[in-house]
GROMACS .gro file of C-alpha atoms in nm:
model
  406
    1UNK     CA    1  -2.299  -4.816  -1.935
    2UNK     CA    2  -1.957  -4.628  -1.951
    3UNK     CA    3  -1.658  -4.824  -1.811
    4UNK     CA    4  -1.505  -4.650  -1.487
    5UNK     CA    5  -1.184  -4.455  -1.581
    6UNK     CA    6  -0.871  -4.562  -1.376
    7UNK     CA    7  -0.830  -4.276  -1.112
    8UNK     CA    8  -0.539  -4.065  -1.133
    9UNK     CA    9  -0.209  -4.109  -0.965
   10UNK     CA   10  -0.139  -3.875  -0.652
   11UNK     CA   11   0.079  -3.651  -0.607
   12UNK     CA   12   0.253  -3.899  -0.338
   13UNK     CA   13   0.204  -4.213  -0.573
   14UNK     CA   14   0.421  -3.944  -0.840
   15UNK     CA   15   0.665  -3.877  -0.605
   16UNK     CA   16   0.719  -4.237  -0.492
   17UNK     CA   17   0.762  -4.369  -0.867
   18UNK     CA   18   1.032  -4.093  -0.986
   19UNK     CA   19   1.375  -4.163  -0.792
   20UNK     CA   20   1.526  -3.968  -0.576
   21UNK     CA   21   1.796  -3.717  -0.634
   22UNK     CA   22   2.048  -3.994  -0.483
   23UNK     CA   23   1.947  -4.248  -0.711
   24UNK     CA   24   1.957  -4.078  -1.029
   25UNK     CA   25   2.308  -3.986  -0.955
   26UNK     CA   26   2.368  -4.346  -0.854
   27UNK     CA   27   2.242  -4.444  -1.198
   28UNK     CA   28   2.392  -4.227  -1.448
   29UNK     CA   29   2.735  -4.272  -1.211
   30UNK     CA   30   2.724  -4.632  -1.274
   31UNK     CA   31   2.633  -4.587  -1.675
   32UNK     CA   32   2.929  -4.365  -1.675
   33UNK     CA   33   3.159  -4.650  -1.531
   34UNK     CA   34   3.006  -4.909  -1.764
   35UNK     CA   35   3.039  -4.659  -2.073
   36UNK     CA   36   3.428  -4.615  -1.975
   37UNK     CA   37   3.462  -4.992  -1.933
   38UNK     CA   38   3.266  -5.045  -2.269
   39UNK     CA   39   3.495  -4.815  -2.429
   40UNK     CA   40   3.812  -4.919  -2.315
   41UNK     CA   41   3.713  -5.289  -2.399
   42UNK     CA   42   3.598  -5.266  -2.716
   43UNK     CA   43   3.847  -5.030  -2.849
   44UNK     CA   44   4.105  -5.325  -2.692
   45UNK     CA   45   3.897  -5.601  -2.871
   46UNK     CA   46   3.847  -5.389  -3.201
   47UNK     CA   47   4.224  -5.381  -3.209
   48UNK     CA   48   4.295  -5.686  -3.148
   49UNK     CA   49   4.064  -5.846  -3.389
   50UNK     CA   50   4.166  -5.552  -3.689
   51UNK     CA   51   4.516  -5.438  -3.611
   52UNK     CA   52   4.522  -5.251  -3.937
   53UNK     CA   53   4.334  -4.978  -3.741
   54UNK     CA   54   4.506  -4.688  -3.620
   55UNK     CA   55   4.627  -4.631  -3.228
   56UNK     CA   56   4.360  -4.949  -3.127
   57UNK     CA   57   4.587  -5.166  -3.325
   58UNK     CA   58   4.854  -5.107  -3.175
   59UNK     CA   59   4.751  -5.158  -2.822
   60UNK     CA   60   4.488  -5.416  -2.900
   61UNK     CA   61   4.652  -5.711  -2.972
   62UNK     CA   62   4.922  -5.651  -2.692
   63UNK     CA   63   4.596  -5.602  -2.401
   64UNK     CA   64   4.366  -5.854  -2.560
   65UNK     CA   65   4.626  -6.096  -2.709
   66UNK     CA   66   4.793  -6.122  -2.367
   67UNK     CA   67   4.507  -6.067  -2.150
   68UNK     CA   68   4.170  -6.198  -2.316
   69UNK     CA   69   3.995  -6.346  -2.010
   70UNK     CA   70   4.103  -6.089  -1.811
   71UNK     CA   71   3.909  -5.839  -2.049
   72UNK     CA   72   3.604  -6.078  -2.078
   73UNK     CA   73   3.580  -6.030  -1.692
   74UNK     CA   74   3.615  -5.657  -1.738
   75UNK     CA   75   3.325  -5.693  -2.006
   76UNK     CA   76   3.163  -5.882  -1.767
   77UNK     CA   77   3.207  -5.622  -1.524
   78UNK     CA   78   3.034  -5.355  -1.715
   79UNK     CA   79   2.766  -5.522  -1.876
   80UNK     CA   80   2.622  -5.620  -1.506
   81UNK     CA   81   2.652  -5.205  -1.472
   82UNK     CA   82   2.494  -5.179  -1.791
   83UNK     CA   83   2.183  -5.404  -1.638
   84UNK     CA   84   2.186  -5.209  -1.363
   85UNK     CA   85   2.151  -4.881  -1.545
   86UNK     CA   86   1.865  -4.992  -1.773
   87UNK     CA   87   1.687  -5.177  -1.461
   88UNK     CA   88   1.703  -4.812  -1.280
   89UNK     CA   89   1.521  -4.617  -1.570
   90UNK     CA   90   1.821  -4.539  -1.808
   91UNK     CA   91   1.650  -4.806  -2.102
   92UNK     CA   92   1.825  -4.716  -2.413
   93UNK     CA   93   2.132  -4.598  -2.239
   94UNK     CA   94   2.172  -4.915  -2.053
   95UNK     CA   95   2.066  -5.132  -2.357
   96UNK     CA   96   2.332  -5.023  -2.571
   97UNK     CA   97   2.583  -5.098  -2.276
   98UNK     CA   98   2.462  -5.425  -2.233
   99UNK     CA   99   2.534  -5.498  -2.590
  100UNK     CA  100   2.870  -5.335  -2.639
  101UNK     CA  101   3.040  -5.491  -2.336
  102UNK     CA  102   2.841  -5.862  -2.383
  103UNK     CA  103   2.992  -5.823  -2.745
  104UNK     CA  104   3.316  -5.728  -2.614
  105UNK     CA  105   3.301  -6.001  -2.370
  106UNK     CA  106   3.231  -6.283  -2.637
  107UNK     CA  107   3.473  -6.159  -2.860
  108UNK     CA  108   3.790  -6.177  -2.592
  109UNK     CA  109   3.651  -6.517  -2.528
  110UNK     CA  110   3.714  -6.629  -2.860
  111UNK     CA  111   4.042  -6.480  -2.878
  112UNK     CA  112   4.120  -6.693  -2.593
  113UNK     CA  113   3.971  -6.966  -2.721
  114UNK     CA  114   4.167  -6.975  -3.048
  115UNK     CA  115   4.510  -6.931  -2.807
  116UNK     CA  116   4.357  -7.271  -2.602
  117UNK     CA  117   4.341  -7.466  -2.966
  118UNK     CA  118   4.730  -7.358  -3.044
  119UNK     CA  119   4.826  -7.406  -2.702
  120UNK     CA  120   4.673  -7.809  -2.740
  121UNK     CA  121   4.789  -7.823  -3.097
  122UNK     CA  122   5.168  -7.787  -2.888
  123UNK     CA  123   5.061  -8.001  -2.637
  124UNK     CA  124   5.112  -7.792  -2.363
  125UNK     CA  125   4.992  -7.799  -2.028
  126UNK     CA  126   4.812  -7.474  -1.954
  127UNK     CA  127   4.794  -7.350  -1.558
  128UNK     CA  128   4.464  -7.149  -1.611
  129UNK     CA  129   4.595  -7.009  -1.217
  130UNK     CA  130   4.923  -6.878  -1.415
  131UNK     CA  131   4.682  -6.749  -1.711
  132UNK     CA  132   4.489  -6.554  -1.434
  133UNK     CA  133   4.765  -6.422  -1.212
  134UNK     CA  134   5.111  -6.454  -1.347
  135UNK     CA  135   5.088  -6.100  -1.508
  136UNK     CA  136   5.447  -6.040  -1.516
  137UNK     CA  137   5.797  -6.208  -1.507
  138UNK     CA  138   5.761  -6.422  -1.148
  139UNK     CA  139   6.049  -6.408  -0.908
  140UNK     CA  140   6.336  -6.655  -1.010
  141UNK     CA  141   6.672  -6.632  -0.827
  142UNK     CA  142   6.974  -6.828  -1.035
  143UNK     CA  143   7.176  -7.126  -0.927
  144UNK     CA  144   7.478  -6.897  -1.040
  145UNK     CA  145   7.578  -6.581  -1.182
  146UNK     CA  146   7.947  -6.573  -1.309
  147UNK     CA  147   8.124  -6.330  -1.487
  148UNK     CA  148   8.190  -6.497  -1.795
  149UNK     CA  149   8.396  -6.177  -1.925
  150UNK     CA  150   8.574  -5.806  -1.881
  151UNK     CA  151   8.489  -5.589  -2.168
  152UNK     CA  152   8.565  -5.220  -2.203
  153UNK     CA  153   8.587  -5.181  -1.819
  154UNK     CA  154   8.239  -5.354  -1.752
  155UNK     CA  155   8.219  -5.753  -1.611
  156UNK     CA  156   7.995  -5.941  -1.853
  157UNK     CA  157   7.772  -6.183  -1.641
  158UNK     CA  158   7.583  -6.507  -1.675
  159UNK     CA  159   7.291  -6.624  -1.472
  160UNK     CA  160   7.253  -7.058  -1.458
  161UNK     CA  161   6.960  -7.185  -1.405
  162UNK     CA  162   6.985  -7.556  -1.417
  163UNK     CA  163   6.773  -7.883  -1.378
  164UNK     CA  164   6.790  -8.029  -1.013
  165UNK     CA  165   6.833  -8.366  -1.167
  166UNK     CA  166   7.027  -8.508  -1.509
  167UNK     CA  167   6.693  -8.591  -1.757
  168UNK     CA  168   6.957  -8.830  -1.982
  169UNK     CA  169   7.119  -9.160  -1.944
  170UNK     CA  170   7.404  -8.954  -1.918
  171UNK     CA  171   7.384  -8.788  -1.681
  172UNK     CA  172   7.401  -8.446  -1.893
  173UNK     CA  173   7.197  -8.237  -1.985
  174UNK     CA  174   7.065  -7.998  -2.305
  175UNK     CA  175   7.139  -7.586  -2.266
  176UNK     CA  176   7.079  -7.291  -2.422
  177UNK     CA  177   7.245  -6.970  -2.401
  178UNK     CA  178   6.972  -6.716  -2.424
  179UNK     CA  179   7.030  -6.311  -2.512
  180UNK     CA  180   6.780  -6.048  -2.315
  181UNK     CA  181   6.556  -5.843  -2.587
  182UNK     CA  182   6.564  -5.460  -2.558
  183UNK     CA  183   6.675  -5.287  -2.907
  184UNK     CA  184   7.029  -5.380  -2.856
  185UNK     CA  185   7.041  -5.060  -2.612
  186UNK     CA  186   6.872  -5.149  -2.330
  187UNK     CA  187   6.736  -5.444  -2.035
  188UNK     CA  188   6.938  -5.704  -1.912
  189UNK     CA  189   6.941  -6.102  -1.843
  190UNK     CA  190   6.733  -6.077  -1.560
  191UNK     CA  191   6.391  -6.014  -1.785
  192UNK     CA  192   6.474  -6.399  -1.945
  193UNK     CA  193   6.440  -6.532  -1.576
  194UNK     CA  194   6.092  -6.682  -1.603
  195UNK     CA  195   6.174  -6.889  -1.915
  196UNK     CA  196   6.512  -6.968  -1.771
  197UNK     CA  197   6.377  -7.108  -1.468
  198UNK     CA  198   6.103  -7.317  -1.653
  199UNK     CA  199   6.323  -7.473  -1.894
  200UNK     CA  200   6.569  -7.583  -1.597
  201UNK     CA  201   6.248  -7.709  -1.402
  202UNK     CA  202   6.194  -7.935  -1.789
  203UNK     CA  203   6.575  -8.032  -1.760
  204UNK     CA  204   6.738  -7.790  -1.966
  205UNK     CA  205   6.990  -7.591  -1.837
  206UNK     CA  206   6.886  -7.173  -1.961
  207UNK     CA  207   7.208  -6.893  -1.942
  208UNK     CA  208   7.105  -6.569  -1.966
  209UNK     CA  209   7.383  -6.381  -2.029
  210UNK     CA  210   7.399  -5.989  -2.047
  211UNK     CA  211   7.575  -5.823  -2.379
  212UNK     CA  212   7.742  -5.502  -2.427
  213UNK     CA  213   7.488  -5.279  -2.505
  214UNK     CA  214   7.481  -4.969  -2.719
  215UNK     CA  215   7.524  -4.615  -2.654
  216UNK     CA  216   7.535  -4.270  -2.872
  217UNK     CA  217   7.866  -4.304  -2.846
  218UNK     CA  218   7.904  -4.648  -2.865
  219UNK     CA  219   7.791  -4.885  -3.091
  220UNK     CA  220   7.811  -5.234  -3.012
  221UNK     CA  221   7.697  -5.391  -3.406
  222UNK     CA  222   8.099  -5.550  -3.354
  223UNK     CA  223   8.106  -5.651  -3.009
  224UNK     CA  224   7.765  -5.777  -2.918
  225UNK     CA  225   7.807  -6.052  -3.153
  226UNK     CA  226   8.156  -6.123  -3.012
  227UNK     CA  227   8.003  -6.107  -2.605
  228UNK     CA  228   7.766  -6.446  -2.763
  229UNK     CA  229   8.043  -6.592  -2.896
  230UNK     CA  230   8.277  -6.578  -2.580
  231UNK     CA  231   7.959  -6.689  -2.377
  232UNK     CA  232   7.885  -6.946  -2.551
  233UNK     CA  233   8.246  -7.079  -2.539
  234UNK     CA  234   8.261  -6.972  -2.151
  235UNK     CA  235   7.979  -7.271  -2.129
  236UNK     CA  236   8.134  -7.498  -2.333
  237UNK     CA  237   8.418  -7.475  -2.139
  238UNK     CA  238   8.220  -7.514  -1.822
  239UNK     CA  239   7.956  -7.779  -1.898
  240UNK     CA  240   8.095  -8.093  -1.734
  241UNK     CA  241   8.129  -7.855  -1.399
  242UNK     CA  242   7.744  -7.754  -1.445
  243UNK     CA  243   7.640  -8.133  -1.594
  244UNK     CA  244   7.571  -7.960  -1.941
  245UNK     CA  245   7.581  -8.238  -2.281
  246UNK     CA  246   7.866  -8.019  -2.425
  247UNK     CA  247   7.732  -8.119  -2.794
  248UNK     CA  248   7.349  -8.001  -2.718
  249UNK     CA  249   7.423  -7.641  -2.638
  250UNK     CA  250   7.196  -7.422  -2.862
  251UNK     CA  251   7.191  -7.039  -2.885
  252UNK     CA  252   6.909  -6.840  -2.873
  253UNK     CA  253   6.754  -6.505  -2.825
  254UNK     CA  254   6.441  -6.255  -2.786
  255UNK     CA  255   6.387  -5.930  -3.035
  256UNK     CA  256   6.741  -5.782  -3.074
  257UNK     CA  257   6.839  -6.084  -2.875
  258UNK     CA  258   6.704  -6.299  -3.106
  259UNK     CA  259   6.877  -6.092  -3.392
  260UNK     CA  260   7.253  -6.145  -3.248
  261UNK     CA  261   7.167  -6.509  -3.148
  262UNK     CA  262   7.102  -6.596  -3.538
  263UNK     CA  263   7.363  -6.364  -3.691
  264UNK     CA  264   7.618  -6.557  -3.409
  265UNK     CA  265   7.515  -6.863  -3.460
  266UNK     CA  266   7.554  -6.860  -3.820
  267UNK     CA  267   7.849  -6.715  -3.859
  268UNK     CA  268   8.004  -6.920  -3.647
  269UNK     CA  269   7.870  -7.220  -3.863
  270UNK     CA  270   8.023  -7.095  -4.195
  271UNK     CA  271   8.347  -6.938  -4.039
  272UNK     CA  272   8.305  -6.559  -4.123
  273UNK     CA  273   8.313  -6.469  -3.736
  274UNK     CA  274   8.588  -6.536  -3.460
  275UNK     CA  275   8.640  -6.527  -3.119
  276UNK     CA  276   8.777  -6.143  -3.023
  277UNK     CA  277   9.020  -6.327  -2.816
  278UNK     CA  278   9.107  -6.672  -2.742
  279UNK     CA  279   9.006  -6.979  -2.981
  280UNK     CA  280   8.627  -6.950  -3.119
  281UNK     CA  281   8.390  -7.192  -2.972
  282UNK     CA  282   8.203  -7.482  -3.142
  283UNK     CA  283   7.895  -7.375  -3.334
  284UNK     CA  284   7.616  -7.443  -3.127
  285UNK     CA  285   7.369  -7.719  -3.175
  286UNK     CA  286   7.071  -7.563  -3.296
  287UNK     CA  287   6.936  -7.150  -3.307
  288UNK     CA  288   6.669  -6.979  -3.155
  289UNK     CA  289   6.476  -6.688  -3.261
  290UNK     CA  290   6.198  -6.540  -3.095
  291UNK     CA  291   6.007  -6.248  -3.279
  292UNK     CA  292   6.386  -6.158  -3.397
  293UNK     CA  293   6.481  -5.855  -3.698
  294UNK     CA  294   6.608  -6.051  -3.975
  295UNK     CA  295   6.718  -5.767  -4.151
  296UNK     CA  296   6.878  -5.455  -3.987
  297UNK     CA  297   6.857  -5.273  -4.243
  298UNK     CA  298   6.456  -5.361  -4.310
  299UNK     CA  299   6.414  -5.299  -3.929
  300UNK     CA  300   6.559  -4.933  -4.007
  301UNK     CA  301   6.313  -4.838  -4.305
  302UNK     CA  302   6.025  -4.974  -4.136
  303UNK     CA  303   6.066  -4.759  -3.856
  304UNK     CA  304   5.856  -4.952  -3.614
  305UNK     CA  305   5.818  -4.918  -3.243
  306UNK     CA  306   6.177  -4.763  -3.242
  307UNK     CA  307   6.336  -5.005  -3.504
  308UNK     CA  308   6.501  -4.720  -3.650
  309UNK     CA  309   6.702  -4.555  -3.365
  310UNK     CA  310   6.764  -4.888  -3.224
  311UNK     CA  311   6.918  -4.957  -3.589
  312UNK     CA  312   7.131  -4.664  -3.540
  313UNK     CA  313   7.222  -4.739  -3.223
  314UNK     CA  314   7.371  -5.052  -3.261
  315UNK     CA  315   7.537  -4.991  -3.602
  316UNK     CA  316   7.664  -4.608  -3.577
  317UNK     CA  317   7.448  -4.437  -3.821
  318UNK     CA  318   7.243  -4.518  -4.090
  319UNK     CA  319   7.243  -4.804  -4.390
  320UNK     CA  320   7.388  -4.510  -4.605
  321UNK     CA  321   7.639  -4.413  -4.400
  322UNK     CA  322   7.728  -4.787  -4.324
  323UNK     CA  323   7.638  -5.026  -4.572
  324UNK     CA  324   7.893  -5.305  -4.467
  325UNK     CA  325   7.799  -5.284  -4.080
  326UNK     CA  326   7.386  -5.308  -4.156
  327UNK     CA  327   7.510  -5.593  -4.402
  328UNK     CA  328   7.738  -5.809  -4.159
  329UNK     CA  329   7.496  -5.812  -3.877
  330UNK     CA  330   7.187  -5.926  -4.048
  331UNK     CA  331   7.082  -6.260  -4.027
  332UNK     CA  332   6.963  -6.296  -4.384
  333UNK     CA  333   7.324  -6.205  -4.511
  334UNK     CA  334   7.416  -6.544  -4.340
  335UNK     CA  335   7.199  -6.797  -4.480
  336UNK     CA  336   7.377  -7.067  -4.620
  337UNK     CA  337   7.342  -7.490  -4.672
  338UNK     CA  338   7.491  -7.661  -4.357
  339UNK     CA  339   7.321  -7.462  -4.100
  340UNK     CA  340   7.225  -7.578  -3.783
  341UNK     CA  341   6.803  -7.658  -3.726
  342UNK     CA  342   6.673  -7.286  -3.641
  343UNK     CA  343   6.356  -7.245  -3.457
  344UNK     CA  344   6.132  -6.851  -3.567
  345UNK     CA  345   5.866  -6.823  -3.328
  346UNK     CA  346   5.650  -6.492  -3.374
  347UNK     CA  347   5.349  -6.336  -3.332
  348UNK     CA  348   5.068  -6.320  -3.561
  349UNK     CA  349   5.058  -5.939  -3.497
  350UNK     CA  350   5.390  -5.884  -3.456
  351UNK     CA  351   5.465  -5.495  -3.578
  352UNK     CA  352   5.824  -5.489  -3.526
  353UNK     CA  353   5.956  -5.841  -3.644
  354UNK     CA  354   5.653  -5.898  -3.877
  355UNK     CA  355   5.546  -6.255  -3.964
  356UNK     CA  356   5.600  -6.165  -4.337
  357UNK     CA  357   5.997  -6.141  -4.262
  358UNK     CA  358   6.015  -6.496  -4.068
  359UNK     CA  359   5.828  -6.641  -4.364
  360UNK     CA  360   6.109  -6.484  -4.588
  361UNK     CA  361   6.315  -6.574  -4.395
  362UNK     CA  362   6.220  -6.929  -4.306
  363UNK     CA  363   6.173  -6.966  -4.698
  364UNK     CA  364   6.537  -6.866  -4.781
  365UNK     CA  365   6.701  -7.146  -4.466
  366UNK     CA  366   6.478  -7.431  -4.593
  367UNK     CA  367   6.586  -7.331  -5.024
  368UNK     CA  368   6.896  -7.388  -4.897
  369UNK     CA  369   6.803  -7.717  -4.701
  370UNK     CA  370   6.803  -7.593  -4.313
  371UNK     CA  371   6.594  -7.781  -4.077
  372UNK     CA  372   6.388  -7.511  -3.999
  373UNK     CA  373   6.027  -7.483  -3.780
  374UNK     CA  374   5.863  -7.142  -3.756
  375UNK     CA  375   5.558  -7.122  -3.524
  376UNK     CA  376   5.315  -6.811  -3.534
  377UNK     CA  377   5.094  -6.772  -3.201
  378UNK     CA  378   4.736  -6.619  -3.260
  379UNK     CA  379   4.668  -6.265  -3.161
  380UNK     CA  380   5.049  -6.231  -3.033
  381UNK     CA  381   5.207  -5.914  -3.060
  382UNK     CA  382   5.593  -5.826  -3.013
  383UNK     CA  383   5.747  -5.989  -2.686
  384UNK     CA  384   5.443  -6.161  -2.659
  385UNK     CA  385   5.567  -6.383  -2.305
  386UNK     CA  386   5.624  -6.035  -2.115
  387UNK     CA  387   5.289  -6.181  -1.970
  388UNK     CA  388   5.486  -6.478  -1.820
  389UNK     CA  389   5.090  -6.654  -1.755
  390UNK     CA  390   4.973  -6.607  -2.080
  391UNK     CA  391   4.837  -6.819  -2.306
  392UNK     CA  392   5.094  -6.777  -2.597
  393UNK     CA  393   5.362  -6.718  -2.312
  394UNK     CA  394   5.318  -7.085  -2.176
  395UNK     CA  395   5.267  -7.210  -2.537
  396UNK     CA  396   5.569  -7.058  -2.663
  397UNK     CA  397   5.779  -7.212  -2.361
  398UNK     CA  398   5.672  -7.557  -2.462
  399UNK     CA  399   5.739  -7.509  -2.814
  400UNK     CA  400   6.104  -7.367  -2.687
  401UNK     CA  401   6.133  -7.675  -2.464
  402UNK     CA  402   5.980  -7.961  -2.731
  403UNK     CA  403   6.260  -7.768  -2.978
  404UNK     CA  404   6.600  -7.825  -2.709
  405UNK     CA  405   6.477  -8.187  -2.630
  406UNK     CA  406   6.343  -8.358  -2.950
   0.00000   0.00000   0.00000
């Protein structure tokens, strides 16, 4: 007895399983949105995993480093699309979506992870509601804003932020006079506002100050240096009006900020720099360097990220043409015994002022006997706390405030 064939499927019964014209555009319209998102994402995670790769490691580690949950919800984002694409017919297409962006998704999530372990290594107190929304510097207005000097026809100005309340038996409290970053040719004081305004909510007074910067026809590799040195006396001078601990006021800086505050601070500290006019100011306490060059004339033959025309810039031409100017404003010319306790924070993927130079750096202050602390944040690139929320932002503020209070 023969077993009864399955009757063929109408024409209708056809008609109703293939989709409509609408819904295959729906389909491959929403594979093409999860294929952009699973490119973007991955090429952003790729980067920031293998920075040695060309153009994605570059951008990867400053997306992904700054931003990893926000590109595990983008993941997110397109592997539900990828779903939705292989649910509606397109199998292999949707598949390989679904992989690439739940890949891409786990991967950012580890990167963030491995930023939660330093940040609790630190012992700081992450606001996940910063982490998520705080994508730039946040609004900060300063107690006061000075001019702390007149130089070459421009007023030189200081913004104060301060504590609300004295956080010493005192009555004083700790301060740090912070340079802006920017090549030495360009920004101002207002982009140190968020970390100003957080160490004064800790109980450290921040001024940012602004600095002469450089032109093409002016180069500022003799008076920058000279603009941190009258600020930093202009607060001395000031402190018991602002309730500032006159011997706890530290100088410190970000990139080419960074750079100056070092090369200042140290040559105020062994007496090879003076005050353009007026007496010179005490040293300050201690030094702070975040992601700074340590050696102008390294920053110019690397060539990185504009290292080489800011190089120029600041010093008039190039380490041929002048030797003695590359050679005076370099940190590492400076390092000496006696120096005050320096603090090198820097990213692990840090292009411009590579890890590899704060270690050389670091090594050559503690031969000499500095008190010395470098810290490297995971899957940071240059100006890593541009993100003012991020992980390695909020880290790095409480390894700036832990430094100015110990």
């Amino acid at each position: 007895m023969s077993t009864p064939q399955p009757a063929a499927p109408t024409r209708s019964a056809r008609r109703q399983a293939r989709p409509g014209p609408v819904r295959r555009i729906l389909r491959v319209v929403l594979a093409l949105i999860a294929s952009l998102i699973a490119f973007l994402d991955g090429a952003i995670v790729l980067g920031a995993w293998i920075p040695a790769i060309p153009k994605v490691g570059v951008i990867g580690p400053v997306l992904g480093g700054q931003y990893p949950f926000h590109i595990a919800l983008l993941a997110l984002v397109g592997l539900g699309l990828g779903v939705l694409a292989w649910r509606s017919g397109l199998v292999h297409w949707g598949r390989t979506l679904t992989a690439l962006t739940a890949v891409s998704a786990a991967f950012a999530l580890v990167i963030g992870a491995v930023q939660y372990a330093t940040a609790s290594k630190e012992h700081t107190r992450i606001s996940f509601g910063e982490v998520i929304t705080q994508l730039a510097y946040p609004d900060a207005v300063p107690d006061d804003s000075p001019t702390y000097a007149k130089r070459d026809g421009e007023k030189l100005k200081a913004d104060l932020y301060l504590p609300k309340a004295a956080q010493t038996r005192s009555g004083k409290v700790p301060a740090i006079v912070l340079a802006h970053a920017g090549g030495f040719h360009t920004f101002d004081k207002s982009d140190l506002r968020g970390t100003a305004r957080w160490l004064a909510d800790h109980g450290v007074a921040a001024i940012a100050v602004d600095y002469r910067l450089a032109r093409p026809d002016r180069p500022t590799w003799d008076k920058a240096p000279q603009d941190l040195v009258t600020a930093l006396r202009w607060t001395e001078d000031h402190a018991g009006h602002y309730g500032i601990d006159p011997n706890r006021i530290s100088l410190g800086g970000m990139s080419a900020g960074g750079t100056l505050a070092l090369d200042a601070a140290w040559r105020l500290k062994n007496g090879t720099i003076k005050a353009g006019d007026g007496r010179a100011p005490e040293p300050p306490h201690s030094v702070v360097g975040f992601y700074p060059g340590t050696d102008v004339t390294g920053m110019w033959q690397r060539d990185v990220a504009g290292t080489r025309r800011a190089a120029e810039l600041f010093t008039g031409g190039t380490p041929e043409q002048h030797p003695d100017r590359y050679h005076a404003v370099s940190p590492t010319t400076h390092v000496t015994a006696g120096l005050q306790p320096t603090l090198l924070v820097v990213g692990d993927r840090d292009r411009s002022a590579s890890p590899t130079t704060i270690d050389d750096l670091a090594d050559a202050l503690r031969a000499e006997g500095v008190d010395t602390t470098v810290k490297k944040l995971p899957f940071a690139e240059h100006a890593f706390d541009d993100a003012y929320g991020s992980l390695t932002s909020q880290t790095s503020r409480q390894i700036l405030l832990d430094f100015l209070t110990r």
